[in-house]
């Protein structure tokens, strides 16, 4: 299982190595953050990192305390038109449907199988939870990992027609690498499922599994004739969103972040959890680029960036990134 | 708060730097594991590490996967006559008693305040939980950290008359350093409270807060006029013991350990969670040295090392460490 997984991940990673990895690294060896346009945003990032790493400056941070936490959906990769993990769940419903004849009449599955997403989601959070539990539970953690890896190898984004793992923001991948080059330890802190992210974050973002914090399903220990497994149970263990983000950061990391990046109301408390005693990097990605990606925010259900979040960002001097103005390119595959 | 904490930890650490840190480092530069007697146990450890780090060997482990998990109480430091964290809780009961006149008549507090530990513990787990909640909840995470640091600075072990942070096993501190020198990332996976350990594990073991997995109390986000805090609530979030250890390792680390060390039945599942497809280091410390430390095991309530655990260790070829025979010295302060 591990060997098969390793092989597949390697294939997955190889497609990206030249595009994201090597290009970013090569560029990073020149001027930092090459996919960022010159301007106030880029300068604010460079100034914050310089402040954090220059001994004697008021904002200097000892290396051990250089913790940077990044949201994933909408901050590091595309979250429209639906979260990638929801796209995964919907595909799983189709795959599993033959084993669940009852889904033909049971909501939200009946609507889903007829391709009626908004009908399926009419039940709100409860419907989403039912879909997640039906598709994410009832197997071992190792089996789930394999399912995720297999799906990512073939699934394509409906608009960009590319593997989801290519739909990561080149400027943010550069920022992660730049922070690491400056002694920061980079973490993902996402509302997404931790075991949905861990199989690929190391190859795509350079962030190993043990530095991924996310929402969790309950798991239980089981000893089988082939050895122990952890079974994924149909119950939520932890939701890593909103006030759950600092709670998750405290439980998993045990230090407050000294830099944080997000893109929605779900990231508000994480950014507030960065100590305010000194100048620090607090960054919000604003999706205002319908041509190259998506324009949404206050009006979107996915990745809501409310007016009150924008007001707080302005009042507190957080760095708001305009994808349109601040990013030279969005993806590694675009010029 | 952070500055005060840093100063105190530095003082705490300085006392140990020369004894544990520098001495271990200096010795480590010579032959590895100098506090271990030559013999089958030491050779098994050296062989396992060589196997893991030699390319082409069947047991070779890529660096990214070199995860080593260590229990704390009884594996890295003394757990007798009572867990250090329980000693902390008992001292807190005395400190807090003036604010709780009702404790004079309420168990388990009444017995505790009269110095009758076994009477207080007659209620079993429920009593312990009441003491933990009364002493570990109702303050912010930052306040709790300060309380722990303050306590460790003055508390002394009843037998050894030393700070608890000096009662760490020199051979195990060497083993941690030796594993790290060989590319392993070392984690603590303890039934103890994660926030009781994190303030000092980096200085004492070289293990940073983000690599400490432990039991957790519930926390909740609160915005105060002075900024956000995480409040410690009187409820258990997670018990990192027995089958909880692999569950916690999966939730927090997301990889299976390739080496693990424990000392009691609470560590059984963690050791079982090390993949068995290849030779790997699985180690159990056996407390059989009443002269230099303690002799306990099958008959002890604290750190029970049952006959069935010993039988499993023998059947599966786990490395059982005899403190008496395998350790040249127990503590850094002993010759």
CSV table of N, CA and C in Angstrom, one decimal, chain A residues 138-288:
chain,number,residue,atom,x,y,z
A,138,UNK,N,-16.1,4.7,7.0
A,138,UNK,CA,-16.4,3.3,6.7
A,138,UNK,C,-15.2,2.6,6.1
A,139,UNK,N,-14.1,3.2,6.1
A,139,UNK,CA,-12.9,2.5,5.6
A,139,UNK,C,-11.7,2.9,6.5
A,140,UNK,N,-10.6,2.2,6.3
A,140,UNK,CA,-9.4,2.5,7.1
A,140,UNK,C,-8.8,3.8,6.6
A,141,UNK,N,-7.9,4.4,7.4
A,141,UNK,CA,-7.2,5.6,7.0
A,141,UNK,C,-6.3,5.3,5.8
A,142,UNK,N,-5.7,4.1,5.8
A,142,UNK,CA,-4.9,3.8,4.6
A,142,UNK,C,-5.7,3.7,3.4
A,143,UNK,N,-6.9,3.0,3.5
A,143,UNK,CA,-7.7,2.9,2.3
A,143,UNK,C,-8.2,4.3,1.8
A,144,UNK,N,-8.6,5.1,2.7
A,144,UNK,CA,-9.0,6.5,2.3
A,144,UNK,C,-7.9,7.2,1.6
A,145,UNK,N,-6.7,7.1,2.1
A,145,UNK,CA,-5.6,7.8,1.5
A,145,UNK,C,-5.4,7.4,0.0
A,146,UNK,N,-5.6,6.0,-0.2
A,146,UNK,CA,-5.4,5.5,-1.5
A,146,UNK,C,-6.6,6.0,-2.4
A,147,UNK,N,-7.8,6.1,-1.9
A,147,UNK,CA,-8.9,6.6,-2.7
A,147,UNK,C,-8.7,8.1,-3.1
A,148,UNK,N,-8.1,8.9,-2.2
A,148,UNK,CA,-7.8,10.3,-2.5
A,148,UNK,C,-6.8,10.4,-3.5
A,149,UNK,N,-5.7,9.6,-3.4
A,149,UNK,CA,-4.6,9.6,-4.4
A,149,UNK,C,-5.1,9.2,-5.7
A,150,UNK,N,-5.9,8.2,-5.8
A,150,UNK,CA,-6.4,7.7,-7.1
A,150,UNK,C,-7.3,8.7,-7.7
A,151,UNK,N,-8.2,9.4,-6.9
A,151,UNK,CA,-9.1,10.4,-7.4
A,151,UNK,C,-8.3,11.6,-8.0
A,152,UNK,N,-7.3,12.1,-7.2
A,152,UNK,CA,-6.6,13.2,-7.7
A,152,UNK,C,-5.8,13.0,-9.0
A,153,UNK,N,-5.5,11.7,-9.2
A,153,UNK,CA,-4.7,11.4,-10.4
A,153,UNK,C,-5.6,11.5,-11.7
A,154,UNK,N,-6.9,11.4,-11.5
A,154,UNK,CA,-7.7,11.5,-12.7
A,154,UNK,C,-8.7,12.6,-12.8
A,155,UNK,N,-9.1,13.2,-11.6
A,155,UNK,CA,-10.1,14.2,-11.6
A,155,UNK,C,-9.6,15.5,-12.2
A,156,UNK,N,-10.5,16.2,-12.9
A,156,UNK,CA,-10.2,17.4,-13.5
A,156,UNK,C,-11.1,18.5,-13.1
A,157,UNK,N,-10.6,19.7,-13.0
A,157,UNK,CA,-11.4,20.9,-12.6
A,157,UNK,C,-12.3,21.3,-13.8
A,158,UNK,N,-13.6,21.6,-13.5
A,158,UNK,CA,-14.6,21.8,-14.6
A,158,UNK,C,-14.2,23.0,-15.5
A,159,UNK,N,-13.6,24.0,-15.0
A,159,UNK,CA,-13.3,25.1,-15.9
A,159,UNK,C,-11.9,25.0,-16.4
A,160,UNK,N,-10.9,24.7,-15.6
A,160,UNK,CA,-9.5,24.8,-16.0
A,160,UNK,C,-9.1,23.5,-16.7
A,161,UNK,N,-9.9,22.4,-16.6
A,161,UNK,CA,-9.6,21.1,-17.2
A,161,UNK,C,-8.2,20.6,-16.8
A,162,UNK,N,-7.8,20.8,-15.6
A,162,UNK,CA,-6.5,20.4,-15.1
A,162,UNK,C,-6.7,19.6,-13.8
A,163,UNK,N,-5.7,18.8,-13.4
A,163,UNK,CA,-5.7,18.2,-12.1
A,163,UNK,C,-5.8,19.3,-11.0
A,164,UNK,N,-6.6,19.0,-10.0
A,164,UNK,CA,-6.7,20.0,-8.9
A,164,UNK,C,-5.4,20.4,-8.3
A,165,UNK,N,-4.5,19.5,-8.3
A,165,UNK,CA,-3.2,19.8,-7.7
A,165,UNK,C,-2.3,20.7,-8.5
A,166,UNK,N,-2.8,21.0,-9.7
A,166,UNK,CA,-2.1,22.1,-10.5
A,166,UNK,C,-2.8,23.4,-10.3
A,167,UNK,N,-3.9,23.4,-9.6
A,167,UNK,CA,-4.6,24.7,-9.4
A,167,UNK,C,-4.3,25.4,-8.1
A,168,UNK,N,-3.0,25.3,-7.9
A,168,UNK,CA,-2.4,26.0,-6.7
A,168,UNK,C,-1.9,27.3,-7.1
A,169,UNK,N,-2.0,28.3,-6.3
A,169,UNK,CA,-1.6,29.7,-6.6
A,169,UNK,C,0.0,29.8,-6.6
A,170,UNK,N,0.6,30.0,-7.8
A,170,UNK,CA,2.0,30.1,-7.8
A,170,UNK,C,2.6,31.2,-6.9
A,171,UNK,N,1.9,32.4,-6.8
A,171,UNK,CA,2.5,33.4,-5.8
A,171,UNK,C,2.5,32.9,-4.4
A,172,UNK,N,1.5,32.1,-4.0
A,172,UNK,CA,1.4,31.6,-2.6
A,172,UNK,C,2.4,30.5,-2.4
A,173,UNK,N,2.6,29.6,-3.4
A,173,UNK,CA,3.7,28.6,-3.3
A,173,UNK,C,5.0,29.3,-3.1
A,174,UNK,N,5.2,30.4,-3.9
A,174,UNK,CA,6.5,31.1,-3.7
A,174,UNK,C,6.6,31.7,-2.3
A,175,UNK,N,5.4,32.2,-1.8
A,175,UNK,CA,5.5,32.8,-0.4
A,175,UNK,C,5.8,31.8,0.6
A,176,UNK,N,5.2,30.6,0.5
A,176,UNK,CA,5.6,29.5,1.4
A,176,UNK,C,7.1,29.2,1.4
A,177,UNK,N,7.6,29.1,0.2
A,177,UNK,CA,9.0,28.8,0.1
A,177,UNK,C,9.9,29.9,0.6
A,178,UNK,N,9.4,31.1,0.4
A,178,UNK,CA,10.2,32.3,0.8
A,178,UNK,C,10.2,32.3,2.4
A,179,UNK,N,9.1,32.1,3.0
A,179,UNK,CA,9.0,32.0,4.4
A,179,UNK,C,9.9,30.9,5.0
A,180,UNK,N,9.8,29.8,4.4
A,180,UNK,CA,10.7,28.7,4.8
A,180,UNK,C,12.2,29.0,4.7
A,181,UNK,N,12.5,29.7,3.5
A,181,UNK,CA,13.9,30.1,3.3
A,181,UNK,C,14.4,31.1,4.4
A,182,UNK,N,13.4,31.7,5.0
A,182,UNK,CA,13.7,32.7,6.1
A,182,UNK,C,13.4,32.1,7.5
A,183,UNK,N,13.4,30.8,7.6
A,183,UNK,CA,13.4,30.1,8.9
A,183,UNK,C,12.0,29.9,9.4
A,184,UNK,N,11.0,30.2,8.7
A,184,UNK,CA,9.6,29.9,9.2
A,184,UNK,C,9.3,28.4,8.9
A,185,UNK,N,8.5,27.9,9.8
A,185,UNK,CA,8.0,26.5,9.7
A,185,UNK,C,6.5,26.8,9.2
A,186,UNK,N,6.2,26.2,8.0
A,186,UNK,CA,4.9,26.5,7.4
A,186,UNK,C,3.9,25.4,7.7
A,187,UNK,N,2.7,25.8,8.1
A,187,UNK,CA,1.7,24.9,8.4
A,187,UNK,C,0.4,25.2,7.6
A,188,UNK,N,-0.3,24.2,7.2
A,188,UNK,CA,-1.7,24.4,6.7
A,188,UNK,C,-2.6,24.3,7.9
A,189,UNK,N,-3.6,25.3,7.9
A,189,UNK,CA,-4.6,25.2,8.9
A,189,UNK,C,-5.9,25.5,8.2
A,190,UNK,N,-6.6,24.4,7.8
A,190,UNK,CA,-7.7,24.4,6.9
A,190,UNK,C,-9.0,23.8,7.5
A,191,UNK,N,-10.1,24.4,7.0
A,191,UNK,CA,-11.4,23.7,7.4
A,191,UNK,C,-11.6,22.4,6.7
A,192,UNK,N,-10.8,22.1,5.6
A,192,UNK,CA,-10.9,20.9,4.9
A,192,UNK,C,-10.4,19.7,5.8
A,193,UNK,N,-10.7,18.5,5.3
A,193,UNK,CA,-10.4,17.3,6.0
A,193,UNK,C,-8.9,17.1,6.0
A,194,UNK,N,-8.3,16.8,7.1
A,194,UNK,CA,-6.8,16.7,7.2
A,194,UNK,C,-6.3,15.5,6.4
A,195,UNK,N,-7.1,14.4,6.4
A,195,UNK,CA,-6.7,13.2,5.6
A,195,UNK,C,-6.9,13.3,4.2
A,196,UNK,N,-7.7,14.4,3.8
A,196,UNK,CA,-7.9,14.6,2.3
A,196,UNK,C,-6.7,15.4,1.8
A,197,UNK,N,-6.0,16.2,2.7
A,197,UNK,CA,-4.9,17.0,2.3
A,197,UNK,C,-3.5,16.3,2.4
A,198,UNK,N,-3.4,15.6,3.5
A,198,UNK,CA,-2.0,15.1,3.8
A,198,UNK,C,-1.4,14.2,2.7
A,199,UNK,N,-2.1,13.5,1.9
A,199,UNK,CA,-1.4,12.7,0.8
A,199,UNK,C,-0.7,13.5,-0.2
A,200,UNK,N,-0.9,14.8,-0.3
A,200,UNK,CA,-0.3,15.5,-1.4
A,200,UNK,C,0.3,16.8,-1.0
A,201,UNK,N,0.1,17.3,0.2
A,201,UNK,CA,0.7,18.7,0.5
A,201,UNK,C,2.2,18.7,0.5
A,202,UNK,N,2.8,17.6,0.8
A,202,UNK,CA,4.3,17.7,0.9
A,202,UNK,C,4.8,17.9,-0.6
A,203,UNK,N,4.3,17.2,-1.5
A,203,UNK,CA,4.8,17.3,-2.9
A,203,UNK,C,4.4,18.6,-3.5
A,204,UNK,N,3.2,19.1,-3.2
A,204,UNK,CA,2.7,20.3,-3.9
A,204,UNK,C,3.1,21.6,-3.2
A,205,UNK,N,3.1,21.6,-1.9
A,205,UNK,CA,3.4,22.8,-1.1
A,205,UNK,C,4.7,22.8,-0.4
A,206,UNK,N,5.3,21.6,-0.3
A,206,UNK,CA,6.5,21.4,0.6
A,206,UNK,C,6.1,21.4,2.1
A,207,UNK,N,4.9,21.0,2.4
A,207,UNK,CA,4.4,21.0,3.7
A,207,UNK,C,4.1,19.5,4.1
A,208,UNK,N,4.9,18.9,5.0
A,208,UNK,CA,4.7,17.5,5.4
A,208,UNK,C,3.4,17.3,6.1
A,209,UNK,N,3.0,16.0,6.2
A,209,UNK,CA,1.7,15.7,6.8
A,209,UNK,C,1.6,16.2,8.2
A,210,UNK,N,2.7,16.1,9.0
A,210,UNK,CA,2.7,16.5,10.4
A,210,UNK,C,2.5,18.0,10.6
A,211,UNK,N,2.6,18.8,9.5
A,211,UNK,CA,2.3,20.2,9.6
A,211,UNK,C,1.0,20.6,8.9
A,212,UNK,N,0.1,19.7,8.8
A,212,UNK,CA,-1.2,19.9,8.3
A,212,UNK,C,-2.2,19.8,9.4
A,213,UNK,N,-2.9,20.9,9.7
A,213,UNK,CA,-4.0,20.9,10.7
A,213,UNK,C,-5.3,21.0,9.8
A,214,UNK,N,-6.3,20.2,10.2
A,214,UNK,CA,-7.6,20.3,9.4
A,214,UNK,C,-8.7,19.7,10.2
A,215,UNK,N,-9.9,19.7,9.6
A,215,UNK,CA,-11.0,19.1,10.2
A,215,UNK,C,-10.8,17.6,10.2
A,216,UNK,N,-11.4,16.9,11.2
A,216,UNK,CA,-11.2,15.5,11.4
A,216,UNK,C,-12.5,14.7,11.6
A,217,UNK,N,-12.5,13.5,11.0
A,217,UNK,CA,-13.5,12.5,11.3
A,217,UNK,C,-13.0,11.7,12.5
A,218,UNK,N,-13.9,11.1,13.2
A,218,UNK,CA,-13.5,10.2,14.3
A,218,UNK,C,-12.8,8.9,13.7
A,219,UNK,N,-11.8,8.4,14.4
A,219,UNK,CA,-11.2,7.2,14.0
A,219,UNK,C,-11.1,6.2,15.2
A,220,UNK,N,-11.1,5.0,14.9
A,220,UNK,CA,-11.0,4.0,16.0
A,220,UNK,C,-10.0,2.9,15.7
A,221,UNK,N,-9.3,2.5,16.7
A,221,UNK,CA,-8.3,1.4,16.6
A,221,UNK,C,-8.9,0.1,16.4
A,222,UNK,N,-8.4,-0.7,15.5
A,222,UNK,CA,-9.0,-2.1,15.3
A,222,UNK,C,-7.8,-3.0,15.0
A,223,UNK,N,-7.8,-4.1,15.7
A,223,UNK,CA,-6.7,-5.1,15.4
A,223,UNK,C,-7.3,-6.2,14.5
A,224,UNK,N,-6.8,-6.3,13.3
A,224,UNK,CA,-7.2,-7.3,12.3
A,224,UNK,C,-6.2,-8.4,12.2
A,225,UNK,N,-6.5,-9.5,11.5
A,225,UNK,CA,-5.5,-10.5,11.3
A,225,UNK,C,-4.3,-10.0,10.6
A,226,UNK,N,-4.5,-9.0,9.7
A,226,UNK,CA,-3.3,-8.4,9.0
A,226,UNK,C,-2.6,-7.3,9.7
A,227,UNK,N,-3.0,-7.1,11.0
A,227,UNK,CA,-2.4,-6.0,11.7
A,227,UNK,C,-3.4,-4.9,12.1
A,228,UNK,N,-2.9,-3.9,12.8
A,228,UNK,CA,-3.8,-2.9,13.2
A,228,UNK,C,-4.2,-1.9,12.1
A,229,UNK,N,-5.4,-1.4,12.2
A,229,UNK,CA,-5.9,-0.3,11.3
A,229,UNK,C,-6.6,0.7,12.2
A,230,UNK,N,-6.6,1.9,11.6
A,230,UNK,CA,-7.5,2.9,12.2
A,230,UNK,C,-8.7,3.1,11.2
A,231,UNK,N,-9.9,2.8,11.8
A,231,UNK,CA,-11.1,2.9,10.9
A,231,UNK,C,-11.7,4.3,11.1
A,232,UNK,N,-12.1,4.8,9.9
A,232,UNK,CA,-12.8,6.1,9.9
A,232,UNK,C,-14.3,6.0,10.2
A,233,UNK,N,-14.7,6.6,11.3
A,233,UNK,CA,-16.1,6.4,11.7
A,233,UNK,C,-16.9,7.6,11.2
A,234,UNK,N,-18.2,7.3,11.2
A,234,UNK,CA,-19.2,8.4,10.7
A,234,UNK,C,-19.5,9.4,11.8
A,235,UNK,N,-18.5,10.1,12.2
A,235,UNK,CA,-18.7,11.1,13.2
A,235,UNK,C,-17.6,12.2,13.1
A,236,UNK,N,-18.0,13.4,13.4
A,236,UNK,CA,-17.1,14.5,13.3
A,236,UNK,C,-16.3,14.6,14.6
A,237,UNK,N,-14.9,14.6,14.5
A,237,UNK,CA,-14.1,14.7,15.7
A,237,UNK,C,-13.8,16.2,15.9
A,238,UNK,N,-13.6,17.0,14.9
A,238,UNK,CA,-13.1,18.4,15.0
A,238,UNK,C,-13.4,19.2,13.8
A,239,UNK,N,-13.9,20.4,13.9
A,239,UNK,CA,-14.1,21.3,12.8
A,239,UNK,C,-13.1,22.4,12.9
A,240,UNK,N,-12.2,22.4,12.0
A,240,UNK,CA,-11.1,23.4,12.0
A,240,UNK,C,-11.5,24.7,11.2
A,241,UNK,N,-12.4,25.4,11.7
A,241,UNK,CA,-12.9,26.6,11.0
A,241,UNK,C,-13.3,27.7,12.0
A,242,UNK,N,-13.2,28.9,11.6
A,242,UNK,CA,-13.5,30.1,12.4
A,242,UNK,C,-12.8,30.0,13.8
A,243,UNK,N,-13.5,30.0,14.9
A,243,UNK,CA,-12.8,29.9,16.2
A,243,UNK,C,-12.1,28.6,16.4
A,244,UNK,N,-12.5,27.6,15.6
A,244,UNK,CA,-11.8,26.3,15.6
A,244,UNK,C,-10.4,26.4,15.1
A,245,UNK,N,-10.1,27.4,14.3
A,245,UNK,CA,-8.7,27.5,13.8
A,245,UNK,C,-7.7,27.8,15.0
A,246,UNK,N,-7.9,28.8,15.8
A,246,UNK,CA,-6.9,29.0,16.9
A,246,UNK,C,-7.0,27.8,17.9
A,247,UNK,N,-8.2,27.2,18.1
A,247,UNK,CA,-8.3,26.0,18.9
A,247,UNK,C,-7.4,24.9,18.4
A,248,UNK,N,-7.5,24.7,17.1
A,248,UNK,CA,-6.8,23.6,16.4
A,248,UNK,C,-5.3,23.9,16.4
A,249,UNK,N,-4.9,25.2,16.2
A,249,UNK,CA,-3.5,25.6,16.2
A,249,UNK,C,-2.9,25.3,17.6
A,250,UNK,N,-3.7,25.7,18.6
A,250,UNK,CA,-3.2,25.4,20.0
A,250,UNK,C,-3.1,24.0,20.3
A,251,UNK,N,-4.1,23.2,19.9
A,251,UNK,CA,-4.0,21.7,20.1
A,251,UNK,C,-2.9,21.0,19.4
A,252,UNK,N,-2.7,21.4,18.1
A,252,UNK,CA,-1.8,20.7,17.3
A,252,UNK,C,-0.3,21.3,17.3
A,253,UNK,N,-0.2,22.6,17.3
A,253,UNK,CA,1.1,23.3,17.2
A,253,UNK,C,1.6,23.7,18.6
A,254,UNK,N,0.7,24.3,19.4
A,254,UNK,CA,1.1,24.7,20.7
A,254,UNK,C,1.8,26.0,20.8
A,255,UNK,N,1.9,26.7,19.7
A,255,UNK,CA,2.4,28.1,19.6
A,255,UNK,C,1.5,29.0,18.9
A,256,UNK,N,1.5,30.2,19.1
A,256,UNK,CA,0.7,31.2,18.3
A,256,UNK,C,1.5,31.4,17.0
A,257,UNK,N,0.7,31.6,15.9
A,257,UNK,CA,1.4,31.9,14.6
A,257,UNK,C,2.0,33.3,14.6
A,258,UNK,N,3.1,33.4,14.0
A,258,UNK,CA,3.7,34.7,13.9
A,258,UNK,C,3.5,35.3,12.5
A,259,UNK,N,2.9,34.5,11.6
A,259,UNK,CA,2.4,35.0,10.3
A,259,UNK,C,1.2,34.1,9.9
A,260,UNK,N,0.2,34.6,9.3
A,260,UNK,CA,-0.9,33.8,8.9
A,260,UNK,C,-1.5,34.4,7.6
A,261,UNK,N,-2.1,33.5,6.8
A,261,UNK,CA,-2.7,33.9,5.6
A,261,UNK,C,-4.1,33.1,5.4
A,262,UNK,N,-5.1,33.8,5.0
A,262,UNK,CA,-6.4,33.2,4.7
A,262,UNK,C,-7.1,34.0,3.6
A,263,UNK,N,-8.3,33.7,3.4
A,263,UNK,CA,-9.1,34.4,2.3
A,263,UNK,C,-10.5,34.6,2.6
A,264,UNK,N,-11.0,34.2,3.9
A,264,UNK,CA,-12.4,34.3,4.1
A,264,UNK,C,-12.7,34.5,5.6
A,265,UNK,N,-14.0,34.6,5.9
A,265,UNK,CA,-14.4,34.8,7.3
A,265,UNK,C,-14.0,33.6,8.1
A,266,UNK,N,-13.8,32.5,7.5
A,266,UNK,CA,-13.4,31.3,8.3
A,266,UNK,C,-12.0,31.5,8.9
A,267,UNK,N,-11.2,32.5,8.3
A,267,UNK,CA,-9.8,32.7,8.7
A,267,UNK,C,-9.7,33.8,9.7
A,268,UNK,N,-10.8,34.5,10.0
A,268,UNK,CA,-10.7,35.7,10.8
A,268,UNK,C,-10.0,35.5,12.2
A,269,UNK,N,-10.5,34.5,12.9
A,269,UNK,CA,-9.9,34.2,14.2
A,269,UNK,C,-8.4,33.8,14.2
A,270,UNK,N,-8.1,33.0,13.1
A,270,UNK,CA,-6.7,32.6,13.0
A,270,UNK,C,-5.8,33.9,12.8
A,271,UNK,N,-6.2,34.8,12.0
A,271,UNK,CA,-5.5,36.1,11.9
A,271,UNK,C,-5.4,36.9,13.1
A,272,UNK,N,-6.6,36.9,13.9
A,272,UNK,CA,-6.6,37.6,15.1
A,272,UNK,C,-5.7,36.9,16.2
A,273,UNK,N,-5.4,35.6,16.0
A,273,UNK,CA,-4.6,34.9,16.9
A,273,UNK,C,-3.1,35.2,16.8
A,274,UNK,N,-2.7,35.8,15.7
A,274,UNK,CA,-1.3,36.3,15.5
A,274,UNK,C,-1.1,37.4,16.5
A,275,UNK,N,-0.1,37.3,17.4
A,275,UNK,CA,0.1,38.4,18.4
A,275,UNK,C,0.2,39.8,17.8
A,276,UNK,N,-0.4,40.7,18.5
A,276,UNK,CA,-0.4,42.1,17.9
A,276,UNK,C,0.6,43.0,18.5
A,277,UNK,N,1.5,42.4,19.4
A,277,UNK,CA,2.4,43.3,20.1
A,277,UNK,C,3.5,43.9,19.1
A,278,UNK,N,3.6,43.3,18.0
A,278,UNK,CA,4.7,43.7,17.0
A,278,UNK,C,4.1,43.6,15.6
A,279,UNK,N,4.8,44.3,14.7
A,279,UNK,CA,4.3,44.1,13.3
A,279,UNK,C,4.5,42.7,12.8
A,280,UNK,N,3.5,42.1,12.2
A,280,UNK,CA,3.5,40.7,11.8
A,280,UNK,C,2.8,40.6,10.5
A,281,UNK,N,3.1,39.5,9.7
A,281,UNK,CA,2.4,39.3,8.5
A,281,UNK,C,1.0,38.7,8.7
A,282,UNK,N,0.0,39.4,8.4
A,282,UNK,CA,-1.4,38.9,8.4
A,282,UNK,C,-2.0,39.2,7.0
A,283,UNK,N,-2.3,38.1,6.3
A,283,UNK,CA,-2.6,38.3,4.8
A,283,UNK,C,-3.9,37.7,4.5
A,284,UNK,N,-4.7,38.4,3.7
A,284,UNK,CA,-6.0,37.9,3.2
A,284,UNK,C,-6.0,38.0,1.7
A,285,UNK,N,-6.2,36.9,1.0
A,285,UNK,CA,-6.3,36.8,-0.4
A,285,UNK,C,-7.7,37.2,-0.8
A,286,UNK,N,-7.8,38.2,-1.7
A,286,UNK,CA,-9.1,38.7,-2.1
A,286,UNK,C,-9.3,38.3,-3.6
A,287,UNK,N,-10.4,37.5,-3.8
A,287,UNK,CA,-10.6,37.0,-5.2
A,287,UNK,C,-11.4,38.0,-6.0
A,288,UNK,N,-10.7,38.7,-6.8
A,288,UNK,CA,-11.3,39.8,-7.6
A,288,UNK,C,-10.9,39.8,-9.0
